[in-house]
CSV table of C-alpha atoms and ligand atoms in Angstrom, one decimal:
chain,number,residue,atom,x,y,z
S,8,UNK,CA,-159.4,53.8,-98.5
S,9,UNK,CA,-162.7,54.9,-97.1
S,10,UNK,CA,-163.2,53.1,-93.8
S,11,UNK,CA,-160.2,54.4,-91.7
S,12,UNK,CA,-161.4,57.5,-89.9
S,13,UNK,CA,-159.2,60.5,-90.6
S,14,UNK,CA,-158.6,61.0,-86.9
S,15,UNK,CA,-157.3,57.5,-86.5
S,16,UNK,CA,-154.8,58.1,-89.4
S,17,UNK,CA,-153.8,61.3,-87.8
S,18,UNK,CA,-153.3,59.6,-84.4
S,19,UNK,CA,-151.1,57.0,-86.1
S,20,UNK,CA,-149.1,59.7,-87.9
S,21,UNK,CA,-148.6,61.6,-84.6
S,22,UNK,CA,-147.1,58.4,-83.1
S,23,UNK,CA,-144.7,58.1,-85.9
S,24,UNK,CA,-143.9,61.9,-86.0
S,25,UNK,CA,-143.0,61.8,-82.3
S,26,UNK,CA,-140.7,58.8,-82.7
S,27,UNK,CA,-137.0,59.0,-83.1
S,28,UNK,CA,-136.4,55.3,-84.0
S,29,UNK,CA,-139.0,53.5,-86.1
S,30,UNK,CA,-138.9,49.8,-86.9
S,31,UNK,CA,-141.2,48.3,-89.6
S,32,UNK,CA,-141.8,44.5,-89.8
S,33,UNK,CA,-143.4,43.4,-93.1
S,34,UNK,CA,-145.0,40.1,-94.1
S,35,UNK,CA,-146.4,38.6,-97.3
S,36,UNK,CA,-149.4,41.0,-97.2
S,37,UNK,CA,-147.2,44.0,-98.2
S,38,UNK,CA,-146.5,42.1,-101.5
S,39,UNK,CA,-150.0,40.8,-102.1
S,40,UNK,CA,-151.0,43.9,-104.2
S,41,UNK,CA,-147.9,43.2,-106.3
S,42,UNK,CA,-149.5,39.8,-107.3
S,43,UNK,CA,-147.5,37.6,-105.0
S,44,UNK,CA,-149.8,35.2,-103.0
S,45,UNK,CA,-149.5,35.3,-99.2
S,46,UNK,CA,-148.7,32.1,-97.4
S,47,UNK,CA,-152.0,31.7,-95.7
S,48,UNK,CA,-154.1,32.5,-98.7
S,49,UNK,CA,-155.1,29.2,-100.4
S,50,UNK,CA,-152.3,28.2,-102.7
S,51,UNK,CA,-153.4,28.9,-106.2
S,52,UNK,CA,-153.5,26.7,-109.3
S,53,UNK,CA,-151.3,23.7,-109.6
S,54,UNK,CA,-149.9,24.2,-106.1
S,55,UNK,CA,-153.3,24.4,-104.5
S,56,UNK,CA,-153.1,20.7,-103.3
S,57,UNK,CA,-150.0,21.5,-101.1
S,58,UNK,CA,-149.7,23.6,-98.0
S,59,UNK,CA,-146.5,25.7,-97.7
S,60,UNK,CA,-145.4,23.5,-94.8
S,61,UNK,CA,-145.4,20.6,-97.2
S,62,UNK,CA,-143.1,22.4,-99.7
S,63,UNK,CA,-140.9,24.8,-97.7
S,64,UNK,CA,-139.1,22.4,-95.4
S,65,UNK,CA,-135.9,20.3,-95.3
S,66,UNK,CA,-138.1,17.1,-95.0
S,67,UNK,CA,-140.0,18.0,-98.2
S,68,UNK,CA,-136.8,18.8,-100.0
S,69,UNK,CA,-135.3,15.4,-99.0
S,70,UNK,CA,-138.5,13.5,-99.9
S,71,UNK,CA,-139.5,15.4,-103.1
S,72,UNK,CA,-136.5,17.5,-104.3
S,73,UNK,CA,-138.0,17.9,-107.7
S,74,UNK,CA,-141.4,19.1,-106.5
S,75,UNK,CA,-139.8,21.6,-104.1
S,76,UNK,CA,-137.4,22.9,-106.8
S,77,UNK,CA,-140.3,23.4,-109.3
S,78,UNK,CA,-142.4,25.2,-106.7
S,79,UNK,CA,-139.5,27.6,-106.1
S,80,UNK,CA,-138.9,28.1,-109.8
S,81,UNK,CA,-142.6,29.0,-110.1
S,82,UNK,CA,-142.4,31.4,-107.2
S,83,UNK,CA,-139.2,32.9,-108.5
S,84,UNK,CA,-141.0,33.7,-111.8
S,85,UNK,CA,-143.8,35.3,-109.9
S,86,UNK,CA,-141.4,37.5,-107.9
S,87,UNK,CA,-139.3,38.5,-111.0
S,88,UNK,CA,-142.5,39.6,-112.8
S,89,UNK,CA,-143.8,41.5,-109.8
S,90,UNK,CA,-143.3,45.3,-109.3
S,91,UNK,CA,-143.3,47.2,-106.1
S,92,UNK,CA,-146.7,48.6,-105.1
S,93,UNK,CA,-147.6,51.9,-103.5
S,94,UNK,CA,-147.1,50.3,-100.1
S,95,UNK,CA,-143.5,49.4,-100.8
S,96,UNK,CA,-142.9,52.9,-102.2
S,97,UNK,CA,-144.5,54.6,-99.1
S,98,UNK,CA,-142.0,52.7,-96.9
S,99,UNK,CA,-139.1,53.8,-99.1
S,100,UNK,CA,-140.4,57.4,-98.6
S,101,UNK,CA,-140.7,56.9,-94.9
S,102,UNK,CA,-137.0,56.2,-94.6
S,103,UNK,CA,-136.4,59.8,-95.8
S,104,UNK,CA,-138.9,61.3,-93.3
S,105,UNK,CA,-137.9,59.8,-90.0
S,106,UNK,CA,-134.5,60.1,-88.3
S,107,UNK,CA,-134.0,56.3,-88.0
S,108,UNK,CA,-136.0,53.7,-89.8
S,109,UNK,CA,-135.2,50.0,-89.7
S,110,UNK,CA,-137.1,47.8,-92.2
S,111,UNK,CA,-137.3,44.1,-91.4
S,112,UNK,CA,-139.1,41.8,-93.7
S,113,UNK,CA,-140.2,38.1,-93.6
S,114,UNK,CA,-140.6,38.2,-97.3
S,115,UNK,CA,-138.2,36.5,-99.7
S,116,UNK,CA,-139.0,38.8,-102.6
S,117,UNK,CA,-136.8,42.0,-103.1
S,118,UNK,CA,-139.6,44.4,-103.8
S,119,UNK,CA,-138.6,46.7,-100.8
S,120,UNK,CA,-135.2,47.0,-102.5
S,121,UNK,CA,-136.8,47.6,-105.9
S,122,UNK,CA,-138.9,50.4,-104.3
S,123,UNK,CA,-135.7,52.1,-103.0
S,124,UNK,CA,-135.7,51.0,-99.3
S,125,UNK,CA,-132.1,50.9,-98.1
S,126,UNK,CA,-130.6,48.2,-95.8
S,127,UNK,CA,-133.5,45.8,-95.7
S,128,UNK,CA,-133.2,43.1,-93.1
S,129,UNK,CA,-134.4,39.7,-94.5
S,130,UNK,CA,-135.2,37.4,-91.7
S,131,UNK,CA,-136.3,34.5,-93.9
S,132,UNK,CA,-133.7,34.9,-96.7
S,133,UNK,CA,-134.1,35.8,-100.4
S,134,UNK,CA,-135.6,33.8,-103.2
S,135,UNK,CA,-133.2,35.3,-105.8
S,136,UNK,CA,-130.2,33.7,-104.0
S,137,UNK,CA,-129.2,30.1,-104.1
S,138,UNK,CA,-126.7,27.9,-102.2
S,139,UNK,CA,-125.8,24.3,-101.7
S,140,UNK,CA,-128.0,22.4,-99.2
S,141,UNK,CA,-125.0,20.5,-98.0
S,142,UNK,CA,-121.9,22.7,-98.1
S,143,UNK,CA,-123.7,26.1,-98.2
S,144,UNK,CA,-121.5,27.3,-101.2
S,145,UNK,CA,-123.4,30.1,-103.0
S,146,UNK,CA,-124.7,29.1,-106.4
S,147,UNK,CA,-125.4,31.3,-109.4
S,148,UNK,CA,-128.6,30.1,-111.0
S,149,UNK,CA,-128.2,29.2,-114.7
S,150,UNK,CA,-131.1,29.7,-117.3
S,151,UNK,CA,-131.4,25.9,-117.8
S,152,UNK,CA,-131.9,25.4,-114.0
S,153,UNK,CA,-135.2,27.2,-114.3
S,154,UNK,CA,-136.7,24.5,-116.5
S,155,UNK,CA,-135.1,21.6,-114.7
S,156,UNK,CA,-137.2,18.9,-113.0
S,157,UNK,CA,-134.6,18.5,-110.2
S,158,UNK,CA,-132.4,20.8,-108.2
S,159,UNK,CA,-128.9,21.5,-109.8
S,160,UNK,CA,-125.9,19.8,-108.2
S,161,UNK,CA,-123.4,21.9,-106.3
S,162,UNK,CA,-120.2,22.3,-108.4
S,163,UNK,CA,-118.1,22.0,-105.3
S,164,UNK,CA,-119.5,19.0,-103.4
S,165,UNK,CA,-122.2,17.5,-105.6
S,166,UNK,CA,-124.9,18.3,-103.1
S,167,UNK,CA,-128.3,19.6,-104.0
S,168,UNK,CA,-128.7,23.4,-104.7
S,169,UNK,CA,-131.6,25.1,-102.8
S,170,UNK,CA,-133.0,28.6,-102.5
S,171,UNK,CA,-131.3,30.7,-99.8
S,172,UNK,CA,-134.5,31.0,-97.8
S,173,UNK,CA,-135.4,29.8,-94.3
S,174,UNK,CA,-137.5,26.7,-94.3
S,175,UNK,CA,-140.0,25.6,-91.6
S,176,UNK,CA,-138.0,24.2,-88.7
S,177,UNK,CA,-134.7,25.9,-89.7
S,178,UNK,CA,-133.0,28.5,-87.6
S,179,UNK,CA,-133.0,32.2,-88.8
S,180,UNK,CA,-129.7,33.5,-90.2
S,181,UNK,CA,-128.0,34.9,-87.1
S,182,UNK,CA,-126.8,38.3,-88.4
S,183,UNK,CA,-130.2,39.5,-89.6
S,184,UNK,CA,-131.9,38.2,-86.4
S,185,UNK,CA,-129.4,40.0,-84.2
S,186,UNK,CA,-129.8,43.2,-86.2
S,187,UNK,CA,-133.6,42.9,-85.9
S,188,UNK,CA,-133.4,42.4,-82.1
S,189,UNK,CA,-131.1,45.4,-81.7
S,190,UNK,CA,-133.4,47.6,-83.7
S,191,UNK,CA,-136.4,46.5,-81.7
S,192,UNK,CA,-134.5,47.0,-78.4
S,193,UNK,CA,-133.9,50.7,-79.4
S,194,UNK,CA,-137.2,51.7,-81.1
S,195,UNK,CA,-140.0,53.9,-79.8
S,196,UNK,CA,-142.4,53.1,-82.6
S,197,UNK,CA,-143.0,49.7,-84.4
S,198,UNK,CA,-145.1,48.9,-87.4
S,199,UNK,CA,-146.3,45.4,-88.3
S,200,UNK,CA,-147.5,45.5,-91.9
S,201,UNK,CA,-149.1,42.6,-93.8
S,202,UNK,CA,-148.2,39.9,-91.4
S,203,UNK,CA,-150.5,37.4,-89.7
S,204,UNK,CA,-148.1,37.3,-86.7
S,205,UNK,CA,-148.4,33.5,-86.4
S,206,UNK,CA,-144.8,32.5,-87.3
S,207,UNK,CA,-142.1,32.8,-84.7
S,208,UNK,CA,-139.6,34.1,-83.9
S,209,UNK,CA,-140.5,37.0,-86.2
S,210,UNK,CA,-143.9,37.4,-84.5
S,211,UNK,CA,-142.1,38.0,-81.2
S,212,UNK,CA,-140.6,41.3,-82.4
S,213,UNK,CA,-143.8,43.4,-82.1
S,214,UNK,CA,-144.5,42.0,-78.6
S,215,UNK,CA,-140.9,42.8,-77.6
S,216,UNK,CA,-141.3,46.3,-78.8
S,217,UNK,CA,-144.5,46.8,-76.8
S,218,UNK,CA,-143.0,45.3,-73.6
S,219,UNK,CA,-140.3,47.9,-73.9
S,220,UNK,CA,-142.9,50.7,-74.1
S,221,UNK,CA,-142.7,51.3,-77.8
S,222,UNK,CA,-146.0,52.1,-79.6
S,223,UNK,CA,-147.2,49.4,-82.1
S,224,UNK,CA,-149.1,50.2,-85.3
S,225,UNK,CA,-150.7,47.2,-87.1
S,226,UNK,CA,-151.6,47.5,-90.8
S,227,UNK,CA,-153.7,44.7,-92.1
S,228,UNK,CA,-157.2,44.3,-93.8
S,229,UNK,CA,-157.9,41.4,-91.4
S,230,UNK,CA,-157.5,40.8,-87.7
S,231,UNK,CA,-154.1,39.4,-86.7
S,232,UNK,CA,-152.5,37.7,-83.7
S,233,UNK,CA,-150.7,41.0,-83.0
S,234,UNK,CA,-153.9,43.1,-82.5
S,235,UNK,CA,-154.0,42.6,-78.7
S,236,UNK,CA,-150.5,44.3,-78.6
S,237,UNK,CA,-151.4,47.1,-81.0
S,238,UNK,CA,-151.6,50.8,-79.9
S,239,UNK,CA,-153.5,51.5,-83.1
S,240,UNK,CA,-154.7,49.0,-85.8
S,241,UNK,CA,-155.3,50.4,-89.3
S,242,UNK,CA,-157.6,48.0,-91.1
S,243,UNK,CA,-157.0,48.1,-94.8
S,244,UNK,CA,-154.7,47.1,-97.6
S,245,UNK,CA,-151.1,48.3,-97.2
S,246,UNK,CA,-151.1,49.6,-100.8
S,247,UNK,CA,-153.7,52.2,-99.7
S,248,UNK,CA,-153.0,52.6,-95.9
S,249,UNK,CA,-149.3,53.2,-96.1
S,250,UNK,CA,-149.3,56.0,-98.7
S,251,UNK,CA,-152.1,57.8,-96.7
S,252,UNK,CA,-150.2,57.3,-93.4
S,253,UNK,CA,-146.8,58.4,-94.8
S,254,UNK,CA,-148.4,61.4,-96.5
S,255,UNK,CA,-149.7,62.6,-93.1
S,256,UNK,CA,-146.3,62.1,-91.5
S,257,UNK,CA,-144.7,64.1,-94.3
S,258,UNK,CA,-147.4,66.9,-93.8
S,259,UNK,CA,-146.7,67.0,-90.1
S,260,UNK,CA,-142.9,67.2,-90.7
S,261,UNK,CA,-143.2,70.0,-93.2
S,262,UNK,CA,-145.6,71.9,-90.9
S,263,UNK,CA,-143.0,71.5,-88.1
S,264,UNK,CA,-140.2,72.7,-90.4
S,265,UNK,CA,-142.2,75.8,-91.5
S,266,UNK,CA,-142.8,76.6,-87.9
S,267,UNK,CA,-139.1,76.2,-87.4
S,268,UNK,CA,-139.8,73.3,-85.1
S,269,UNK,CA,-137.5,70.3,-84.4
N,311,LIG,N1,-152.2,44.6,-97.3
N,311,LIG,C1,-151.8,44.2,-96.0
N,311,LIG,N2,-152.0,43.0,-95.5
N,311,LIG,C2,-152.5,42.0,-96.3
N,311,LIG,C3,-153.0,42.3,-97.6
N,311,LIG,C4,-152.8,43.6,-98.1
N,311,LIG,N3,-153.2,44.0,-99.3
N,311,LIG,N4,-153.5,41.2,-98.1
N,311,LIG,C5,-153.4,40.2,-97.2
N,311,LIG,N5,-152.8,40.7,-96.1
N,311,LIG,C6,-152.5,40.1,-94.8
N,311,LIG,C7,-153.3,38.9,-94.4
N,311,LIG,O1,-154.5,39.4,-93.8
N,311,LIG,C8,-152.4,38.2,-93.5
N,311,LIG,O2,-152.6,38.7,-92.2
N,311,LIG,O3,-151.2,39.6,-94.9
N,311,LIG,C9,-151.0,38.6,-94.0
N,311,LIG,C10,-150.2,37.4,-94.6
N,311,LIG,O4,-150.0,36.5,-93.6
N,311,LIG,P1,-149.2,35.2,-93.9
N,311,LIG,O5,-149.6,34.6,-95.2
N,311,LIG,O6,-149.2,34.4,-92.7
N,311,LIG,O7,-147.7,35.8,-94.2
N,311,LIG,P2,-146.7,36.2,-93.2
N,311,LIG,O8,-147.3,36.7,-91.9
N,311,LIG,O9,-145.6,37.0,-93.9
N,311,LIG,O10,-146.0,34.7,-92.9
N,311,LIG,C11,-144.8,34.7,-92.1
N,311,LIG,O11,-144.6,32.4,-92.5
N,311,LIG,O12,-145.0,30.9,-94.1
N,311,LIG,C12,-144.0,31.5,-93.4
N,311,LIG,O13,-141.8,32.1,-93.9
N,311,LIG,C13,-143.1,32.3,-94.3
N,311,LIG,O14,-142.4,34.6,-94.1
N,311,LIG,C14,-143.5,33.7,-94.0
N,311,LIG,C15,-143.9,33.6,-92.6
């Protein structure tokens, strides 16, 4: 990952090394190198004619339940075939290097868990979980549901089954949101990795961290809405930047230990 100067990486590693409580917020970009398209990349193939806002919303589900169901079955297949990339694995390693790491994701895949990250906070739900749109009863997806043209019916109330994800215009699940707020309120270093920072309230978290005096690292190959708040921006793909950054944190920690430091 040639174009991040070594001293910038070292500065970023120093910020992390000095921190006691680190929070990392990830977005779709951290899964891009696992083959899962981000939201604001143009939709690929047969879904290219729709914007996510036209599929991931209660209104779209009411108007076109079959279309929305088929889109989620397509995405579920993508996610199930995907494997964690070096960026996910670096974040799992980071949890073993810093005293307190809270990993918050906007992603609905479970690649952080697959890479070994513990206690991931999912702000926007999970694509591998389903529930009734009406009575909220959890639903275990059956093989035949994947090929269906329409959402299954809830065995309890007959309502339509949907993925347990947060759609545009819907509130975030309260417990994950409260946990995220508490972690940000206590952190001294925050990372925002692979997120455009355009969707609220998640995008508020890095700003809240900065307003409290925490340092903010932004990792993204492109400029983001969060850059004005960043202490350091590391411009590159997370699959390359995160392993390099975490390796430097590990090196600093082992040097400190060999010096008998904290
Ligand atoms: N490494 C790091 N970042 C990357 C990479 C990569 N290899 N490839 C792309 N990105 C960045 C893009 O530059 C962009 O800034 O990932 C970001 C993806 O942005 P979005 O598609 O807006 O995804 P995200 O920020 O997670 O969206 C937030 O919006 O659509 C809703 O609920 C959905 O959780 C999603 C939320």
